[in-house]
Coordinates of C-alpha atoms and ligand atoms in Angstrom, one line a residue:
X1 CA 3.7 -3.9 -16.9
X2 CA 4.7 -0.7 -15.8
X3 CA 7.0 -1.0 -12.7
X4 CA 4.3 0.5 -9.6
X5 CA 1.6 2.4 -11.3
X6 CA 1.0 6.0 -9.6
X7 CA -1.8 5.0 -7.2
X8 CA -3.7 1.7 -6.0
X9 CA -6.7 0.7 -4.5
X10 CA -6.8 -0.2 -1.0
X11 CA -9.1 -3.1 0.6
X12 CA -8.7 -3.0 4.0
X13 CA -12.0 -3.4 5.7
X14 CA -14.0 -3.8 2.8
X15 CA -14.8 -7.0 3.7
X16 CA -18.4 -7.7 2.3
X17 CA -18.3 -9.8 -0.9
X18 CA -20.1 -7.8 -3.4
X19 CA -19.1 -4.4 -2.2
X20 CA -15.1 -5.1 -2.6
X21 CA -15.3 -7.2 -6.1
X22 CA -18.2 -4.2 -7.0
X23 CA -15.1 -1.3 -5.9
X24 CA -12.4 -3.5 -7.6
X25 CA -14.2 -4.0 -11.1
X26 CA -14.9 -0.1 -10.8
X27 CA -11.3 1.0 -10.1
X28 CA -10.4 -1.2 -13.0
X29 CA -12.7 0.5 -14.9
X30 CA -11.9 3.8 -14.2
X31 CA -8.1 3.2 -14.7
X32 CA -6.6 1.8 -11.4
X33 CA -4.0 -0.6 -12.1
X34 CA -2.8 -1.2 -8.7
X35 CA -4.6 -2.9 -6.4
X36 CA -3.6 -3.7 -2.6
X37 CA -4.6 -6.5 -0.5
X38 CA -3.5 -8.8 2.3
X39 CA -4.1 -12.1 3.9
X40 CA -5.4 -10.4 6.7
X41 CA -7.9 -8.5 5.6
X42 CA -9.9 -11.0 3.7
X43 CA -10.2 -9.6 0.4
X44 CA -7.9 -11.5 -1.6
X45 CA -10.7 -14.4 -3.0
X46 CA -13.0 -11.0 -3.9
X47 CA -10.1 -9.0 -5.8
X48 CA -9.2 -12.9 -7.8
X49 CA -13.3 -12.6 -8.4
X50 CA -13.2 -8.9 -9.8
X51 CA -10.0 -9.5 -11.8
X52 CA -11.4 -12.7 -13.6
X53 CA -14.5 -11.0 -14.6
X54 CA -13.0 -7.7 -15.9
X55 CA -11.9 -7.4 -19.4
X56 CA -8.7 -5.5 -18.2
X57 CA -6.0 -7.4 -18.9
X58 CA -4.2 -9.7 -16.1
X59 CA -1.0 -8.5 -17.3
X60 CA -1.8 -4.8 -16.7
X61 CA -2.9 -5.2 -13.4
X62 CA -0.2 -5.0 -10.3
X63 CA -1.2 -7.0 -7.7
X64 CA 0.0 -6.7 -4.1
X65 CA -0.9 -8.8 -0.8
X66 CA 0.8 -9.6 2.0
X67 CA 1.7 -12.5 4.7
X68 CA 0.3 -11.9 7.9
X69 CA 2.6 -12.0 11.3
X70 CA 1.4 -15.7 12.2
X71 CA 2.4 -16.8 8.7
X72 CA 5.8 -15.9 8.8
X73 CA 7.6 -19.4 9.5
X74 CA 9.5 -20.9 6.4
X75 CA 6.7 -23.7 5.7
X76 CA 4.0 -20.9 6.8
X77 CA 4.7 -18.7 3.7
X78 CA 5.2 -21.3 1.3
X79 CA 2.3 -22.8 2.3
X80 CA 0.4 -19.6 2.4
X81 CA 1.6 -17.7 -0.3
X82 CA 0.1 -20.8 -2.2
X83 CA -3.4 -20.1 -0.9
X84 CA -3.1 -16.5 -1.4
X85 CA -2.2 -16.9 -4.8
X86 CA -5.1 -19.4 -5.2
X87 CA -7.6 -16.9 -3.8
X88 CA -6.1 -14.7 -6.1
X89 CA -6.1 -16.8 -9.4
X90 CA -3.1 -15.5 -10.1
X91 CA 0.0 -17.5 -11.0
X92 CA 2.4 -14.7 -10.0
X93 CA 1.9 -11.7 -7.4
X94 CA 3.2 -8.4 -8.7
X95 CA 4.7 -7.5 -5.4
X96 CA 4.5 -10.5 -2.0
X97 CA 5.0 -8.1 1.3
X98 CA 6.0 -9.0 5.0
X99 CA 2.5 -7.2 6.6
X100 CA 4.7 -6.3 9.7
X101 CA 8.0 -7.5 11.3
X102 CA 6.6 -9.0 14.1
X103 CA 4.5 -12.0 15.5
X104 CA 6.6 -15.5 13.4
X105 CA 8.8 -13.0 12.0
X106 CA 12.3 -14.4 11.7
X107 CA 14.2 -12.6 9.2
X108 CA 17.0 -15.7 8.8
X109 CA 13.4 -17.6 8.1
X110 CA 11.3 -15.9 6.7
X111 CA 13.5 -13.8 4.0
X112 CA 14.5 -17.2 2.6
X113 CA 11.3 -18.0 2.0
X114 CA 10.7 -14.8 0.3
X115 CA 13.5 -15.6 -1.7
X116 CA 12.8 -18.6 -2.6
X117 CA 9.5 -17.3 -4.2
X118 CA 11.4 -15.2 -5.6
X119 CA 13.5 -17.1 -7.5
X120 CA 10.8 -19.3 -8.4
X121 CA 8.8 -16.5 -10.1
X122 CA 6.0 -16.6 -8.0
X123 CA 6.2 -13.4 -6.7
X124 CA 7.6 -10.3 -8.9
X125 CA 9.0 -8.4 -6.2
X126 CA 9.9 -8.6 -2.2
X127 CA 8.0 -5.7 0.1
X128 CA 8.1 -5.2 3.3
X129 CA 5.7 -2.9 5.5
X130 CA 5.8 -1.1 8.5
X131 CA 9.7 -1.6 8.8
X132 CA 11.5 0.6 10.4
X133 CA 15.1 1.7 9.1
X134 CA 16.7 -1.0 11.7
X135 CA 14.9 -3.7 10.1
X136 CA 15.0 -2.5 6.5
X137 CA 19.2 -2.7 7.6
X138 CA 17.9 -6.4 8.9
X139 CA 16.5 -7.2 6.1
X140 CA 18.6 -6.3 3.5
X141 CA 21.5 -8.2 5.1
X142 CA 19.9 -11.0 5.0
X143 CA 17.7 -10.9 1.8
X144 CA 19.0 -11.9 -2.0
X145 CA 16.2 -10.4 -3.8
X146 CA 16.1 -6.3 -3.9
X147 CA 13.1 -5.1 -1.5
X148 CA 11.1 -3.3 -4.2
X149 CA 9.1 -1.1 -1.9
X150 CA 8.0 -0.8 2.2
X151 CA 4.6 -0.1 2.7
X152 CA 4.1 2.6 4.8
X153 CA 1.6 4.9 6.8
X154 CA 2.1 8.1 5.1
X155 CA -0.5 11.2 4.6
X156 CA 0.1 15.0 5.5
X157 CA -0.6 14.3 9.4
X158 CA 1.9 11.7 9.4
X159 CA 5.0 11.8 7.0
X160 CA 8.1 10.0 8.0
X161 CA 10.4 12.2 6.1
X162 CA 13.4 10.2 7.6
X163 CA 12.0 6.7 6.7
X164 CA 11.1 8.0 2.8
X165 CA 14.7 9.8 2.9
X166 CA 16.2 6.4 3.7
X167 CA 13.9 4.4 1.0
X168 CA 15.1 7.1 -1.4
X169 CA 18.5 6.3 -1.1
X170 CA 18.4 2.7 -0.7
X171 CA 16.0 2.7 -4.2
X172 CA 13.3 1.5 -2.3
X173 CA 9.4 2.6 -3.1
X174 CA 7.8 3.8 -0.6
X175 CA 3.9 3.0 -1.0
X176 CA 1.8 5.3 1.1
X177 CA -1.0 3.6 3.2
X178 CA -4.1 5.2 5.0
X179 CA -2.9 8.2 2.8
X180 CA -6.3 9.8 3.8
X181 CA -5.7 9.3 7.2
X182 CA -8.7 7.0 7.0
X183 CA -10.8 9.7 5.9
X184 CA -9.5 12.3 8.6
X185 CA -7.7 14.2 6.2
X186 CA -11.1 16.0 4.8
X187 CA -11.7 17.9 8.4
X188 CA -8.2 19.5 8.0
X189 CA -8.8 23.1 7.5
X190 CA -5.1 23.9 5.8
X191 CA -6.2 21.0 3.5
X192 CA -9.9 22.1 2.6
X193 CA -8.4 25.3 1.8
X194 CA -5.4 24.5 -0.5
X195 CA -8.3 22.3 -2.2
X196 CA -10.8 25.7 -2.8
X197 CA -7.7 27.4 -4.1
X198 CA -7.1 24.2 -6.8
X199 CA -10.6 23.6 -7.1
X200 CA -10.0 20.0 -5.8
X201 CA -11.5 17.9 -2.3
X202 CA -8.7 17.9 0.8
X203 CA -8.5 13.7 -0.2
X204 CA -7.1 15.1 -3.7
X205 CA -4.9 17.2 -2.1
X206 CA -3.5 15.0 0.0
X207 CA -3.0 12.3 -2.3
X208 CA -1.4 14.7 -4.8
X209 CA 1.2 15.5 -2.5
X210 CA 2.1 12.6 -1.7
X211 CA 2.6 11.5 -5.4
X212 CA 4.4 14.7 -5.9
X213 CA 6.7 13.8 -2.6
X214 CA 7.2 10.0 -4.4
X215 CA 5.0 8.3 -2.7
X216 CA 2.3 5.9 -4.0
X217 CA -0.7 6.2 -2.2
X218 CA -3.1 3.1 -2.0
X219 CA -6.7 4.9 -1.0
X220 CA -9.2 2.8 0.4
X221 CA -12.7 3.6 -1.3
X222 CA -16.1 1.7 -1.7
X223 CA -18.3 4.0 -3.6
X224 CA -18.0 5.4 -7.0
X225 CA -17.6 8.7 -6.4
X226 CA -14.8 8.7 -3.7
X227 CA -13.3 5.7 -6.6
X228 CA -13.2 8.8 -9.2
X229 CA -12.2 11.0 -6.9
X230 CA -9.2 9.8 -5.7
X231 CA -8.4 8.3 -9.0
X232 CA -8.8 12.5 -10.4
X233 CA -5.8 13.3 -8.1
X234 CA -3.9 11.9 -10.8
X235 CA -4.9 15.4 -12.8
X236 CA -4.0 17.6 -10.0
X237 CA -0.4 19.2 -9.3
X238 CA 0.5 21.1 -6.6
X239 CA 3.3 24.4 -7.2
X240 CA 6.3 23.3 -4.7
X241 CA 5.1 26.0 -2.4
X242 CA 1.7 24.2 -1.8
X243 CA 3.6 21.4 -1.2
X244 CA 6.0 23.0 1.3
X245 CA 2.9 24.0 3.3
X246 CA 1.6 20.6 3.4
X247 CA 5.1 19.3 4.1
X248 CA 4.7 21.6 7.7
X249 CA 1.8 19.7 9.2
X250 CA 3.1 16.5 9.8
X251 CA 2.0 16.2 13.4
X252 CA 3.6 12.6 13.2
X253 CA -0.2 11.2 13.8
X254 CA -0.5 7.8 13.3
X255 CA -3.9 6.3 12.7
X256 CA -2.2 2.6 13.2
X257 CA -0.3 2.0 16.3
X258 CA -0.8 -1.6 17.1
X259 CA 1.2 -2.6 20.3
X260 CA 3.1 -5.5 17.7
X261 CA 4.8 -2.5 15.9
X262 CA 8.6 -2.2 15.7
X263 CA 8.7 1.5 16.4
Ligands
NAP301 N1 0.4 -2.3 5.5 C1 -0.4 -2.0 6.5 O1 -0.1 -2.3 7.7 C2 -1.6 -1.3 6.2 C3 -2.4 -0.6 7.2 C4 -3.5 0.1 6.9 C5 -3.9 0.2 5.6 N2 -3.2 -0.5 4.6 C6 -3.6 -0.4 3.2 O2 -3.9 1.0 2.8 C7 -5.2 1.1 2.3 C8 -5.7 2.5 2.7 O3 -5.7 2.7 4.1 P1 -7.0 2.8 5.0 O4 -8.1 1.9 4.4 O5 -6.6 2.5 6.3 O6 -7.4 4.3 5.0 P2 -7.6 5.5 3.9 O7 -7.4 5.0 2.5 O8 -6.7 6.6 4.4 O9 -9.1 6.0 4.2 C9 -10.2 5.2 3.9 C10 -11.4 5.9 4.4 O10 -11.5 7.2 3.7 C11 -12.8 7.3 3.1 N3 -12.5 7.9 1.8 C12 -12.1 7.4 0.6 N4 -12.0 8.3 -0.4 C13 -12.4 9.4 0.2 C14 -12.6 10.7 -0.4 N5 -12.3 11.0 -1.6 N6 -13.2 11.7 0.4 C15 -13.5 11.4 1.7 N7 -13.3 10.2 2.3 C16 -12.8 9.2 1.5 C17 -13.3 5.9 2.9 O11 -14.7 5.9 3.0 P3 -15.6 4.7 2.5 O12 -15.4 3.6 3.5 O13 -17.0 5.3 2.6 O14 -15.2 4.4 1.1 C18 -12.7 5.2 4.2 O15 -13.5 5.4 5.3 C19 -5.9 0.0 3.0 O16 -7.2 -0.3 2.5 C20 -4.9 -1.1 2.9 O17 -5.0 -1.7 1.6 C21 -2.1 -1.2 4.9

């Protein structure tokens, strides 16, 4: 198993049966090995479905989902954690996050219980996402286990150069989420034109750079095409110039902003 494979699927929102288990089994197919879900968004019974019917191997899959805010309690998570990995028909989950520090959050609490599953080998690795540095400080105080990775919103609009800068130095990963800006990112003129000069798509471009800049973007797709797509920004490298331009649009736009945030 390698230890976070380059770039994952994303799931949020792709909520109708069929359609997510359908964009699963195709990522699978085409060579995702990542896939990213949550107890929040409902997907986690339809990625168990696809990963039982493909003939890609359990063990070559990294699977990621996360406990939502009113889960957070001790008993919640273990409790929880149980269902999701039930849904998931998965004996271990690659990497358990903390969706947000917020709602039941309790980091005395709820990092125990992370630890716990931890130590019990039901989870491979503790994330967190949307922390801030403060409560990545928090955390680690508190926590046992290393936190493997803190799951981010990070694409050219929105970059948190100090956040990755901390994560770098603290060996954390920094997984990239709405890298695309939820789609946005394709109406960006600097983009669609770094992407004639590569002969690429702006969604390419943007996820190249933020595998270049270490970050592991999980791109939310449903159809084939955008599946490939994405997947093709594996081929693509940017020359550090290209990246430097990219690197001066952050216009620190988030696309999630929930009033529950720690920032
Ligand atoms: N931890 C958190 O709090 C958190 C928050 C948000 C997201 N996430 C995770 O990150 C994943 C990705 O974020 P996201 O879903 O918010 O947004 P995203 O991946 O930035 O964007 C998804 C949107 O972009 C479109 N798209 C996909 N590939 C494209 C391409 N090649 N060209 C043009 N458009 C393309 C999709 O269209 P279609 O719908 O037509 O496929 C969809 O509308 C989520 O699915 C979830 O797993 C985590």
């Amino acid at each position: 198993m390698p230890m976070l494979p380059p770039i994952g699927l994303g799931t949020f929102q792709n909520t109708y049966g069929d359609e997510c288990i359908e964009s699963v089994t195709t990522a699978l197919d085409v060579g995702y090995r990542h896939v990213d879900t949550a107890q929040d968004y409902g997907t986690e019974a339809f990625v168990g479905e696809a990963l039982a019917e493909s003939d890609v191997d359990r063990e070559e899959v990294f699977v990621a989902t996360k406990v939502w805010n009113d889960n957070l309690a001790y008993d919640d998570v273990m409790q929880t954690v149980e269902e999701s990995r039930n849904r998931l028909g998965l004996d271990t989950i690659d990497l358990l996050y903390i969706h947000w520090p917020a709602g039941a959050y309790d980091p005395e609490e709820t990092l125990a219980a992370f630890d716990e599953l931890y130590e019990a080998g039901d989870i491979r690795h503790v994330g967190v996402s949307n922390f801030t540095v403060e409560e990545l400080e928090r955390a680690r105080a508190v926590l046992d286990a290393p936190i493997f990775a803190n799951q981010i919103e990070v694409h050219p609009l929105c970059q948190q150069p100090d956040l990755r800068e901390y994560c770098a130095e603290a060996d954390i990963e920094v997984v990239g989420y709405s890298p695309l800006a939820r789609g946005r990112v394709v109406d960006v003129s600097e983009l669609r034109d770094i992407a004639a000069e590569y002969d690429a798509t702006a969604a390419q471009v943007s996820l190249a750079w933020a595998r270049q800049r270490d970050v592991t973007p999980v791109p939310m797709a449903r159809t084939e095409q955008y599946i490939k797509e994405n997947y093709a920004s594996l081929n693509l490298t940017l020359s550090e110039e290209t990246l430097a331009t990219i690197d001066a649009l952050d216009e620190e736009r988030r696309t999630i902003d929930p009033a529950y945030a720690p920032w």
